[in-house]
PDB file of C-alpha atoms in Angstrom:
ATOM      1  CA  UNK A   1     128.634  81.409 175.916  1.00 89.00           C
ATOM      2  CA  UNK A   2     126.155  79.748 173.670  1.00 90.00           C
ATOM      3  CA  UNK A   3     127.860  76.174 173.924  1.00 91.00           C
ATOM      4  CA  UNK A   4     128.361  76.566 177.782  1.00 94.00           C
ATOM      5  CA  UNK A   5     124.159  77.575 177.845  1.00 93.00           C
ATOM      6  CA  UNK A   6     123.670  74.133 175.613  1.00 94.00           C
ATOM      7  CA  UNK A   7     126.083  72.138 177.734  1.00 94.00           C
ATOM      8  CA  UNK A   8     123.861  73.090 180.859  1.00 96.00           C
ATOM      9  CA  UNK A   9     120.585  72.223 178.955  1.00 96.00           C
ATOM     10  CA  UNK A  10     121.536  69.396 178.384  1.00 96.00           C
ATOM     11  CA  UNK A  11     122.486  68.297 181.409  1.00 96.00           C
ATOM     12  CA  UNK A  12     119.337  69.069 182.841  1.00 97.00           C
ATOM     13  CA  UNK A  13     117.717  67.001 179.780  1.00 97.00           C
ATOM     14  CA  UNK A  14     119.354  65.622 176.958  1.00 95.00           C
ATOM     15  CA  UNK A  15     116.184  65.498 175.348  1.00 94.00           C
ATOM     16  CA  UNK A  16     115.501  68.717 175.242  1.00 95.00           C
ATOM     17  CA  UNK A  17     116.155  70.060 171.212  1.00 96.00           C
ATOM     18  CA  UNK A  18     118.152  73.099 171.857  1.00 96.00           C
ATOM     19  CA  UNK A  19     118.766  75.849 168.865  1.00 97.00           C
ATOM     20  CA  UNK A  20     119.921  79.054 168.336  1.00 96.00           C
ATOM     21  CA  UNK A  21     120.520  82.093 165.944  1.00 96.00           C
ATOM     22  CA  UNK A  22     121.312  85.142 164.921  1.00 95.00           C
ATOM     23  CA  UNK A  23     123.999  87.270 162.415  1.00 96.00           C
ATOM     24  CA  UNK A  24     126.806  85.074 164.136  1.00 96.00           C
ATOM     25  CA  UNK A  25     125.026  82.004 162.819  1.00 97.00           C
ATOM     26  CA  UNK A  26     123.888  83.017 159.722  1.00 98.00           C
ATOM     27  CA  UNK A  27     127.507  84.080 159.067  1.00 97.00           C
ATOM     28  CA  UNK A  28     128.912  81.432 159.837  1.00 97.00           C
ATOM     29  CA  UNK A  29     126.390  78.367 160.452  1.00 97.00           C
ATOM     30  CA  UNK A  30     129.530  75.472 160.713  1.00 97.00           C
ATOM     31  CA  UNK A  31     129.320  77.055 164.535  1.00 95.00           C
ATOM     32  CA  UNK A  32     127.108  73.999 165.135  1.00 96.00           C
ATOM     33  CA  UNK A  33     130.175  72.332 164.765  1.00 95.00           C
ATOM     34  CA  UNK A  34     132.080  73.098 167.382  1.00 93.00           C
ATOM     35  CA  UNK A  35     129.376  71.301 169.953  1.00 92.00           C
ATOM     36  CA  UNK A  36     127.375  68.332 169.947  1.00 93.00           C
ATOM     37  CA  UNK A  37     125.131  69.536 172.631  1.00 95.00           C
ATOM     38  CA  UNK A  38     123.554  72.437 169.661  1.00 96.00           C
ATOM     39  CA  UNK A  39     121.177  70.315 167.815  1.00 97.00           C
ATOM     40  CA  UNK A  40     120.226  73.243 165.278  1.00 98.00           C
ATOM     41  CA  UNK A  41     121.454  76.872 164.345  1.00 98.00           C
ATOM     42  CA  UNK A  42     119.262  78.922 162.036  1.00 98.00           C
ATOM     43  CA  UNK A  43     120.352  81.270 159.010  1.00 98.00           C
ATOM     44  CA  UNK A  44     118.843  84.807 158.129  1.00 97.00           C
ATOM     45  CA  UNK A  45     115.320  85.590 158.760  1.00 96.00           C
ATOM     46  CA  UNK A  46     113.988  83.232 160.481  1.00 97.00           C
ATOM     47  CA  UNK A  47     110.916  83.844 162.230  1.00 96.00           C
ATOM     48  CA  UNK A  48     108.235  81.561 159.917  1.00 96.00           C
ATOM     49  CA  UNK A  49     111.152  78.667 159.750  1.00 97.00           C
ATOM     50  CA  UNK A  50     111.265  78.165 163.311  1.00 97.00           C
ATOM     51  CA  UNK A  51     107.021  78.482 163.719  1.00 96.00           C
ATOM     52  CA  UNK A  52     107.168  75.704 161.109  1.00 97.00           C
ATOM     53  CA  UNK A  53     110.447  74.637 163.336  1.00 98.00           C
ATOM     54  CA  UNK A  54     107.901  74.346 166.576  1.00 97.00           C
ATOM     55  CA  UNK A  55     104.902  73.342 164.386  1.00 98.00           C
ATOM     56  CA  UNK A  56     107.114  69.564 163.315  1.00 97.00           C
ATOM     57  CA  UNK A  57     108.261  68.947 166.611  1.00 96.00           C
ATOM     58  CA  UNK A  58     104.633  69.444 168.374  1.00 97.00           C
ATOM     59  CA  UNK A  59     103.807  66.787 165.800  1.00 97.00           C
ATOM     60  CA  UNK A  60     106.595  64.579 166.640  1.00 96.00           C
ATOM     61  CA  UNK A  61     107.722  65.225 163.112  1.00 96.00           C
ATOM     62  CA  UNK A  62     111.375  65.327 161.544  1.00 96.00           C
ATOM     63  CA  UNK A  63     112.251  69.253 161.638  1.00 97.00           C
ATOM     64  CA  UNK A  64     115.430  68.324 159.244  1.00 96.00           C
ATOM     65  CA  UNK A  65     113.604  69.281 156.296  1.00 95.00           C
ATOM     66  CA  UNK A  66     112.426  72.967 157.927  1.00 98.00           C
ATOM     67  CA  UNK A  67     114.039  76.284 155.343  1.00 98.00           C
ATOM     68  CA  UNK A  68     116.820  78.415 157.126  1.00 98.00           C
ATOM     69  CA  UNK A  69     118.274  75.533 159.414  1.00 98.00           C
ATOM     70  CA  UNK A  70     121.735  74.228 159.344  1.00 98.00           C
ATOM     71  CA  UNK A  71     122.640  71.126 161.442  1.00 98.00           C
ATOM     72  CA  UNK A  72     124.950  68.119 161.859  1.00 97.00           C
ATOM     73  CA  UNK A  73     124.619  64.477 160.068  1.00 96.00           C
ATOM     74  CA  UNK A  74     127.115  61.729 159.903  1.00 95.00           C
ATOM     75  CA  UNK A  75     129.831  64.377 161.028  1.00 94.00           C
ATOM     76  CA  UNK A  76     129.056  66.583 157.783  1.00 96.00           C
ATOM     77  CA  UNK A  77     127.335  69.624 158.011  1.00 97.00           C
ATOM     78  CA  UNK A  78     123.372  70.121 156.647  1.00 98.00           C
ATOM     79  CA  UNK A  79     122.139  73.482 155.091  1.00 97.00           C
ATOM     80  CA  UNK A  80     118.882  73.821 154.109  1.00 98.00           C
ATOM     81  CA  UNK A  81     117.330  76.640 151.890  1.00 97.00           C
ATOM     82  CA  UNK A  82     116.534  80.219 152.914  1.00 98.00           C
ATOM     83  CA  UNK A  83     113.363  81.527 152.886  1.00 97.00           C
ATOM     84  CA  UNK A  84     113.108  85.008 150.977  1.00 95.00           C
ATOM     85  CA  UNK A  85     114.008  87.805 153.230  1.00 95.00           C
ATOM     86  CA  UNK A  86     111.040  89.446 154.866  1.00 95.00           C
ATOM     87  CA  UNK A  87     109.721  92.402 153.424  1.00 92.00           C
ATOM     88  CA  UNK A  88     107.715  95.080 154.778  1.00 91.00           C
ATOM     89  CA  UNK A  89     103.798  93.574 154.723  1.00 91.00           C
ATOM     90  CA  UNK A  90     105.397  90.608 156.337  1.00 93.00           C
ATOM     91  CA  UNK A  91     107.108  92.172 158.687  1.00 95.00           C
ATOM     92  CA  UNK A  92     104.100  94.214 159.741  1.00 95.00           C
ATOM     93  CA  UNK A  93     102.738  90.439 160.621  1.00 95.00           C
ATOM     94  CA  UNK A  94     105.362  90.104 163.293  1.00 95.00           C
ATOM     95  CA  UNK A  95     104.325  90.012 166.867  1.00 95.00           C
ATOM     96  CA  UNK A  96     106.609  92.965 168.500  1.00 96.00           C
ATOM     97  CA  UNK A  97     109.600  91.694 170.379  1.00 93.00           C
ATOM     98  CA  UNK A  98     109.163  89.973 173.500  1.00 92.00           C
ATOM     99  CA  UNK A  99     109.964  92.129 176.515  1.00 93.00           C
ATOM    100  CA  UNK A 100     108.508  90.219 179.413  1.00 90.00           C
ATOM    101  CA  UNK A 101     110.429  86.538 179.562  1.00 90.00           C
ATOM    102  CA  UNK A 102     113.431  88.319 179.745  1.00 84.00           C
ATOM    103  CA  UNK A 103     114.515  91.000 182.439  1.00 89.00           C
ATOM    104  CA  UNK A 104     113.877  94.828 180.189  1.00 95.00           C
ATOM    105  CA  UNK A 105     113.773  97.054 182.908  1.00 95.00           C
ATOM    106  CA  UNK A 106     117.492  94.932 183.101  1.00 95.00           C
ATOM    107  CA  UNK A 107     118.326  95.878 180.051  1.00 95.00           C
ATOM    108  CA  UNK A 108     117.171  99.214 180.521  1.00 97.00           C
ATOM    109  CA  UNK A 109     119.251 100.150 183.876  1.00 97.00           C
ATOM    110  CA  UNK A 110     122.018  98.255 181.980  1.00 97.00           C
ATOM    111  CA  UNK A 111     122.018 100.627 178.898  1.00 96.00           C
ATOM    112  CA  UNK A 112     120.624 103.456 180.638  1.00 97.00           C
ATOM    113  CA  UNK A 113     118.086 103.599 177.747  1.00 97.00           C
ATOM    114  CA  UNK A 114     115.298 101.902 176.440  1.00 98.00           C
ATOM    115  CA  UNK A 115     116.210 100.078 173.075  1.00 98.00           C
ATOM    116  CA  UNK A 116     114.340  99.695 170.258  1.00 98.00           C
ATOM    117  CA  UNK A 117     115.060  98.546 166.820  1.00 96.00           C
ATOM    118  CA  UNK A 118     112.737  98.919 163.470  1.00 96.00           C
ATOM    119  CA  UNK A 119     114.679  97.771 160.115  1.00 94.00           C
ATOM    120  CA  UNK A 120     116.991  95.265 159.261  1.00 93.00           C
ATOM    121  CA  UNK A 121     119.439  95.813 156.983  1.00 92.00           C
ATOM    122  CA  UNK A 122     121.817  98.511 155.320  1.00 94.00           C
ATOM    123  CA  UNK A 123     122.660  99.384 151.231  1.00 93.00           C
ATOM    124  CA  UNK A 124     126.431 100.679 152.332  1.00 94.00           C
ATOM    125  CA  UNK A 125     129.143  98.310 152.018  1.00 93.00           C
ATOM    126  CA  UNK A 126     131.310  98.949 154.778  1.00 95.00           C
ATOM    127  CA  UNK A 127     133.803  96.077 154.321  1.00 94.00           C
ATOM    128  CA  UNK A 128     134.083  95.207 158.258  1.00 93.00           C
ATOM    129  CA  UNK A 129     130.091  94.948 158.328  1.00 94.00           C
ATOM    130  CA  UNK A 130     127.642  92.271 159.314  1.00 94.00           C
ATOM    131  CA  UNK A 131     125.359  93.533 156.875  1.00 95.00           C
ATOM    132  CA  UNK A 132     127.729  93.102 153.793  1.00 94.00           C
ATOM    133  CA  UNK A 133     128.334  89.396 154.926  1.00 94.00           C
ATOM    134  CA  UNK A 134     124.718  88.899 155.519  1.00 96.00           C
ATOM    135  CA  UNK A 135     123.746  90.032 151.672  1.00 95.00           C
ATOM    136  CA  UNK A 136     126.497  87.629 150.816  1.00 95.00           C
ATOM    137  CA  UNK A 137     124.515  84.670 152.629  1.00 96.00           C
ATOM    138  CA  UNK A 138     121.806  85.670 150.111  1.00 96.00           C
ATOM    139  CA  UNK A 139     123.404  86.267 146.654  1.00 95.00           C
ATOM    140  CA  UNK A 140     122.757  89.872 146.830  1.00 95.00           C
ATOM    141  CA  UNK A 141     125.442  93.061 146.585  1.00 93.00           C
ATOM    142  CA  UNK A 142     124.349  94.787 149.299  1.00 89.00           C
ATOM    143  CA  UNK A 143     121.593  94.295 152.074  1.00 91.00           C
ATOM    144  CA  UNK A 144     119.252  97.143 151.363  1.00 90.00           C
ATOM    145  CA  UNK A 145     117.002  98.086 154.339  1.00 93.00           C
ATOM    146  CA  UNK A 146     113.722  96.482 154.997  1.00 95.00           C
ATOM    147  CA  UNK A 147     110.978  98.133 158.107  1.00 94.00           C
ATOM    148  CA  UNK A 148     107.988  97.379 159.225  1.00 94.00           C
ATOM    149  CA  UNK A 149     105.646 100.380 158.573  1.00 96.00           C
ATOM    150  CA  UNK A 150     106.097 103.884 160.454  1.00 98.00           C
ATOM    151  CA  UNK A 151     102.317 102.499 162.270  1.00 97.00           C
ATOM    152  CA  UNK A 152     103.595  99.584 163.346  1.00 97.00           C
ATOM    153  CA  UNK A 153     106.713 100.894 164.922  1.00 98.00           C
ATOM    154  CA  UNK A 154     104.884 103.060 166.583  1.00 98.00           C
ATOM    155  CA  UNK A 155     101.991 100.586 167.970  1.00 98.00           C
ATOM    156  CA  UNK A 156     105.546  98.857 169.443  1.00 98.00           C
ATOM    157  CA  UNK A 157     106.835 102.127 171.511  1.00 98.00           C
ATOM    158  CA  UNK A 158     103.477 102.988 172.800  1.00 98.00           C
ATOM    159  CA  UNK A 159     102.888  99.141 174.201  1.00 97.00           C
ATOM    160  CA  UNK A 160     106.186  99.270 175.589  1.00 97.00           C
ATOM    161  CA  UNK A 161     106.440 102.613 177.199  1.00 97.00           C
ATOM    162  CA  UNK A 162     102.889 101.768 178.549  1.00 97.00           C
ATOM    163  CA  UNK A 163     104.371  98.462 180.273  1.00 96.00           C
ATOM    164  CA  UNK A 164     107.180 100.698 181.809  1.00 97.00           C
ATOM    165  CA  UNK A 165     106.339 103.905 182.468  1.00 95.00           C
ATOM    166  CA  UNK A 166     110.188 104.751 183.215  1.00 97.00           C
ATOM    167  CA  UNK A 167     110.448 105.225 179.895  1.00 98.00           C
ATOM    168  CA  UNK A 168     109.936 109.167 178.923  1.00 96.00           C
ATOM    169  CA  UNK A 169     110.753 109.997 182.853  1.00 96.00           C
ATOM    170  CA  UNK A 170     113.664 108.071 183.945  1.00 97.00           C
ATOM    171  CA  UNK A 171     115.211 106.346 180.676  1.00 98.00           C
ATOM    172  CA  UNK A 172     115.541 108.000 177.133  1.00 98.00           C
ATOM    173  CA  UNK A 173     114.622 105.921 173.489  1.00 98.00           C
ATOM    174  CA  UNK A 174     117.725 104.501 172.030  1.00 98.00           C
ATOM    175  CA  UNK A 175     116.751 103.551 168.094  1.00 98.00           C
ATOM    176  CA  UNK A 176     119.082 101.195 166.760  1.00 96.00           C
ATOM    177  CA  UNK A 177     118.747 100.680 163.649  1.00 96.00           C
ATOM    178  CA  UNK A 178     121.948 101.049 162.013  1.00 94.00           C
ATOM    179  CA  UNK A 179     120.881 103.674 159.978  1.00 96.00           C
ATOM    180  CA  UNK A 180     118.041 105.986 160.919  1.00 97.00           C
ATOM    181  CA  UNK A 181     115.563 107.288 158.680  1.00 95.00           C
ATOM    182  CA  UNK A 182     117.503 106.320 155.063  1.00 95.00           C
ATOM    183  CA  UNK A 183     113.979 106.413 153.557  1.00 94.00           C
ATOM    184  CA  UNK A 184     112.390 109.464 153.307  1.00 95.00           C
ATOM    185  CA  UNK A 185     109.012 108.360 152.943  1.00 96.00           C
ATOM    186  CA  UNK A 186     109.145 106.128 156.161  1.00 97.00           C
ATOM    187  CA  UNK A 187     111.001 108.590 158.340  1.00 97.00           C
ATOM    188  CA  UNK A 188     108.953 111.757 157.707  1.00 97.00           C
ATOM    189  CA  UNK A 189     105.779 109.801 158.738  1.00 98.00           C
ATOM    190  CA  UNK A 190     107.467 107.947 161.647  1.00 98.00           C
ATOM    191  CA  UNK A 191     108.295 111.383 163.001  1.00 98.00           C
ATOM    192  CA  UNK A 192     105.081 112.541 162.690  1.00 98.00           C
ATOM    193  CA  UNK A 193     103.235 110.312 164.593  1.00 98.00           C
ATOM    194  CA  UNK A 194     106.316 110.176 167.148  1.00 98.00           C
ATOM    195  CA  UNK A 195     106.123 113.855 167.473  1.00 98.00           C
ATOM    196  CA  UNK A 196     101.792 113.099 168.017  1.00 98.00           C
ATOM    197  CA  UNK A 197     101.746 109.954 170.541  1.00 98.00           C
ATOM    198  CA  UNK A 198     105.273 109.165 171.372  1.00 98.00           C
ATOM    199  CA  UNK A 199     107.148 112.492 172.588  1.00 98.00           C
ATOM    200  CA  UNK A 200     109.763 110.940 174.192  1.00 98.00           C
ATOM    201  CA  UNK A 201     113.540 111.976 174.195  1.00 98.00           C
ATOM    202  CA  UNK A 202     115.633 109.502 171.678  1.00 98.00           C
ATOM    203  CA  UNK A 203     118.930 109.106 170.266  1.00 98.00           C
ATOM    204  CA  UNK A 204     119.930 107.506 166.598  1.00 98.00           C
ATOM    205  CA  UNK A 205     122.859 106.323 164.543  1.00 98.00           C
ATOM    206  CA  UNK A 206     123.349 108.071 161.313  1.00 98.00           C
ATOM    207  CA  UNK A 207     126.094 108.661 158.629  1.00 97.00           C
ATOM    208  CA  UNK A 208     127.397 111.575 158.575  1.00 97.00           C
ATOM    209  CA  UNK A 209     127.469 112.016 154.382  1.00 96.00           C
ATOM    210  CA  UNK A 210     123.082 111.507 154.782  1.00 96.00           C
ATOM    211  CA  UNK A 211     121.901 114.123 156.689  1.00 96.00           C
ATOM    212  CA  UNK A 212     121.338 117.387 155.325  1.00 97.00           C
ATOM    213  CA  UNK A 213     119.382 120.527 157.219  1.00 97.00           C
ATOM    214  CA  UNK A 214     115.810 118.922 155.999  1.00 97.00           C
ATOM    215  CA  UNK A 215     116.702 116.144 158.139  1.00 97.00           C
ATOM    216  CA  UNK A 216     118.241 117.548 161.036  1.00 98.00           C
ATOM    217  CA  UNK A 217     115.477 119.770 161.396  1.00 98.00           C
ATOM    218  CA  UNK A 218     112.431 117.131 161.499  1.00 98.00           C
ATOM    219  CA  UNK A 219     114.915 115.377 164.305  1.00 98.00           C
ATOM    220  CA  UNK A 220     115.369 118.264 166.543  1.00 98.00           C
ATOM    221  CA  UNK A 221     111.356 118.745 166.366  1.00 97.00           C
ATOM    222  CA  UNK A 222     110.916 115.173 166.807  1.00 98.00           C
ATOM    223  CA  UNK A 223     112.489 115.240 170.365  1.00 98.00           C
ATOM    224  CA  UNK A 224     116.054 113.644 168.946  1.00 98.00           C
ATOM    225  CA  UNK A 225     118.926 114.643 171.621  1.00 98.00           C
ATOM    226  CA  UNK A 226     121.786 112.913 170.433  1.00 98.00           C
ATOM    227  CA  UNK A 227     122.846 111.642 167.243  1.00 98.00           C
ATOM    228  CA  UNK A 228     126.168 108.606 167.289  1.00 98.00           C
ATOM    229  CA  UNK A 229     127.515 109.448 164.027  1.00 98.00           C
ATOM    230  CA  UNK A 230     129.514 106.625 162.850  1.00 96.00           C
ATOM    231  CA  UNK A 231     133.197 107.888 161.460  1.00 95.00           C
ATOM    232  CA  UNK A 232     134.969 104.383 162.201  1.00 96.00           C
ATOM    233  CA  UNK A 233     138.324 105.829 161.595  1.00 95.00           C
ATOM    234  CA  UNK A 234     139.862 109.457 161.404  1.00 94.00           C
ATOM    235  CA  UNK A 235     142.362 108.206 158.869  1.00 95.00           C
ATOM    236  CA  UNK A 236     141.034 108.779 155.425  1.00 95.00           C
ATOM    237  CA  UNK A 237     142.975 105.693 153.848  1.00 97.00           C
ATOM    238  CA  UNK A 238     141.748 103.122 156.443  1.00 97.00           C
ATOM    239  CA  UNK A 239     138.310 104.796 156.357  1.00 97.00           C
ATOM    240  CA  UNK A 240     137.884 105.151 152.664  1.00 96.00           C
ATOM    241  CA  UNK A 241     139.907 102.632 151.417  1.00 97.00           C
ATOM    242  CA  UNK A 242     139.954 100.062 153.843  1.00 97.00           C
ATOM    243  CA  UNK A 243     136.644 100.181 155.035  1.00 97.00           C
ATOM    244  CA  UNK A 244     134.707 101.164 152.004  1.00 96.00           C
ATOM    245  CA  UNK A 245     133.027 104.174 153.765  1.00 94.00           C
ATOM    246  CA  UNK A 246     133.673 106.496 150.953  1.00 93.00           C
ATOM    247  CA  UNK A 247     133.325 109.540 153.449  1.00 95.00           C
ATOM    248  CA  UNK A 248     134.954 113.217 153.131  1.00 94.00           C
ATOM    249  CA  UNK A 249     136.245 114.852 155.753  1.00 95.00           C
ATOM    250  CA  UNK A 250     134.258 118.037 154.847  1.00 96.00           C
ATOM    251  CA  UNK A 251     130.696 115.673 155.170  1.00 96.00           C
ATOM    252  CA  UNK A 252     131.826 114.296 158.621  1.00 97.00           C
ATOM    253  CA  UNK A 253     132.497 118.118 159.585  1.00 97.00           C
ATOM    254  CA  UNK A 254     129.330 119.537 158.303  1.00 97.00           C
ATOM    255  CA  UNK A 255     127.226 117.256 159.727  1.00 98.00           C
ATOM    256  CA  UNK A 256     128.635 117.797 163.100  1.00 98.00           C
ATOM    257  CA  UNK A 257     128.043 121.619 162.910  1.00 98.00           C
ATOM    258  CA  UNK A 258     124.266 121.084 161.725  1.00 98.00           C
ATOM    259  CA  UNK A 259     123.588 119.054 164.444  1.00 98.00           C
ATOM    260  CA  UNK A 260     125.326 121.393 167.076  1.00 98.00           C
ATOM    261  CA  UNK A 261     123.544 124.130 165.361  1.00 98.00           C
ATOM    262  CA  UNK A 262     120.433 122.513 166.102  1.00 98.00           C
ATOM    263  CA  UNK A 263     121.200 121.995 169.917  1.00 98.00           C
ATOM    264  CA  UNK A 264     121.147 118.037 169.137  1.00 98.00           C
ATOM    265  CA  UNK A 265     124.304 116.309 170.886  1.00 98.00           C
ATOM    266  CA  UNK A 266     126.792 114.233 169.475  1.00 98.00           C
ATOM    267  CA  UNK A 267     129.005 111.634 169.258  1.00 96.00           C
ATOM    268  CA  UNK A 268     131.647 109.739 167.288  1.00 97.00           C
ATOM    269  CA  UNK A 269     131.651 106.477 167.108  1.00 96.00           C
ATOM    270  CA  UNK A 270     135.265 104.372 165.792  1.00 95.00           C
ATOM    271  CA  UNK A 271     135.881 100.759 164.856  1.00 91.00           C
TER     272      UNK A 271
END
């Protein structure tokens, strides 16, 4: 889909410099490869590489030299260096997403939820995980979760939800991250203020061998409906061994019964 968007750029202007990226690209940056209409991809975090990116082609500057970008020279394939990966006082920097040059209330009949999405990253090293290969990229074990603060989250949600009111009457929150809450610290004040200014219905994705009552409890008061617990597989070899979940049967089952005795719903979710 990407090289059939590029193709048609192209042929609307060739000289138009046409980029993309992503976890697809930062796994596996040869992609730029397989097109010659793709003049860049970029790898990891990105956002400051492609400002400076913008920055050397407004000056009608070579952007070859810019961290995080991969491209094609002489047939051979360029990598540059990656930035360091954002942490949280940068990410606090960030603008929040953009929601208005692309169709959300789209997305949001699409889904039937509003999305949102606050971390990046995951310390479990599920083997069949972007996250694992993404810490690879980097040098690092594992890919240990990095947020913007519980403030700034929150400053996103209310200037969405104030752009479409649907949100809290029609559609529910969907948070995304792929684990919700890991830190204590950051979810306990998140919830707070959420429970203060937000007060809309959500759902989250959680393991089942992190939640205990503690944390059930703040959800249910915190207007969480549903939790998607990832299982991946109801074989405990492929599950275990296969997939490096490292998950008992008797965790997956007693997380299922404090949620339920909490009145949150639930659902399995399987490779």
């Amino acid at each position: 889909f990407a090289v059939e968007l590029a193709n048609l750029v192209k042929e609307i202007n060739p000289k138009v410099i046409t980029v993309t990226g992503g976890v697809h690209t930062t796994l596996y940056p040869e992609c730029v490869l397989e097109t010659d209409k793709m003049d860049a991809v970029f790898i990891g975090d990105s956002e400051y590489s492609f400002l400076e990116f913008l920055e050397k082609i407004e000056k009608k500057e070579s952007w070859e030299s810019c961290d995080n970008v991969a491209y094609v020279k002489n047939g051979k394939l360029i990598k540059n260096k990656l930035k360091k990966l954002l942490q949280e006082e940068e990410l606090d920097k960030l603008p929040h997403p953009d929601r208005e040059t692309y169709p959300f209330s789209k997305v949001m009949e699409t889904v039937n939820h509003a999305p949102f999405h606050f971390t990046r990253g995951c310390p479990f090293t599920c083997t069949y995980c972007s996250n694992i290969g993404q810490a690879k990229v980097y040098g690092l074990s594992r890919y240990n979760i990095r947020s913007a603060s519980p403030e700034h989250s929150i400053q996103e949600l209310e200037e969405v939800i104030q752009a479409y009111p649907e949100i809290g009457t029609k559609y529910a929150i969907s948070i995304g991250d792929d684990i919700f809450g890991l830190n204590k610290k950051w979810r306990r004040e998140f919830l707070a203020l959420y429970r203060e200014r937000i007060k809309v219905a959500f759902v989250c994705l959680l393991r089942c061998d992190v939640v205990n009552e503690d944390f059930i409890q703040d959800l249910k008061r915190s207007y969480c409906y549903k939790i998607q617990f990832g299982l991946e597989s109801g074989n405990d070899y492929i599950r275990n061994v296969v997939m490096d979940r490292k998950m008992e049967n008797s965790s997956i089952i007693d997380a299922f019964a404090l949620a339920h005795k909490y009145k949150i719903r639930t659902c399995a979710l399987n490779v």
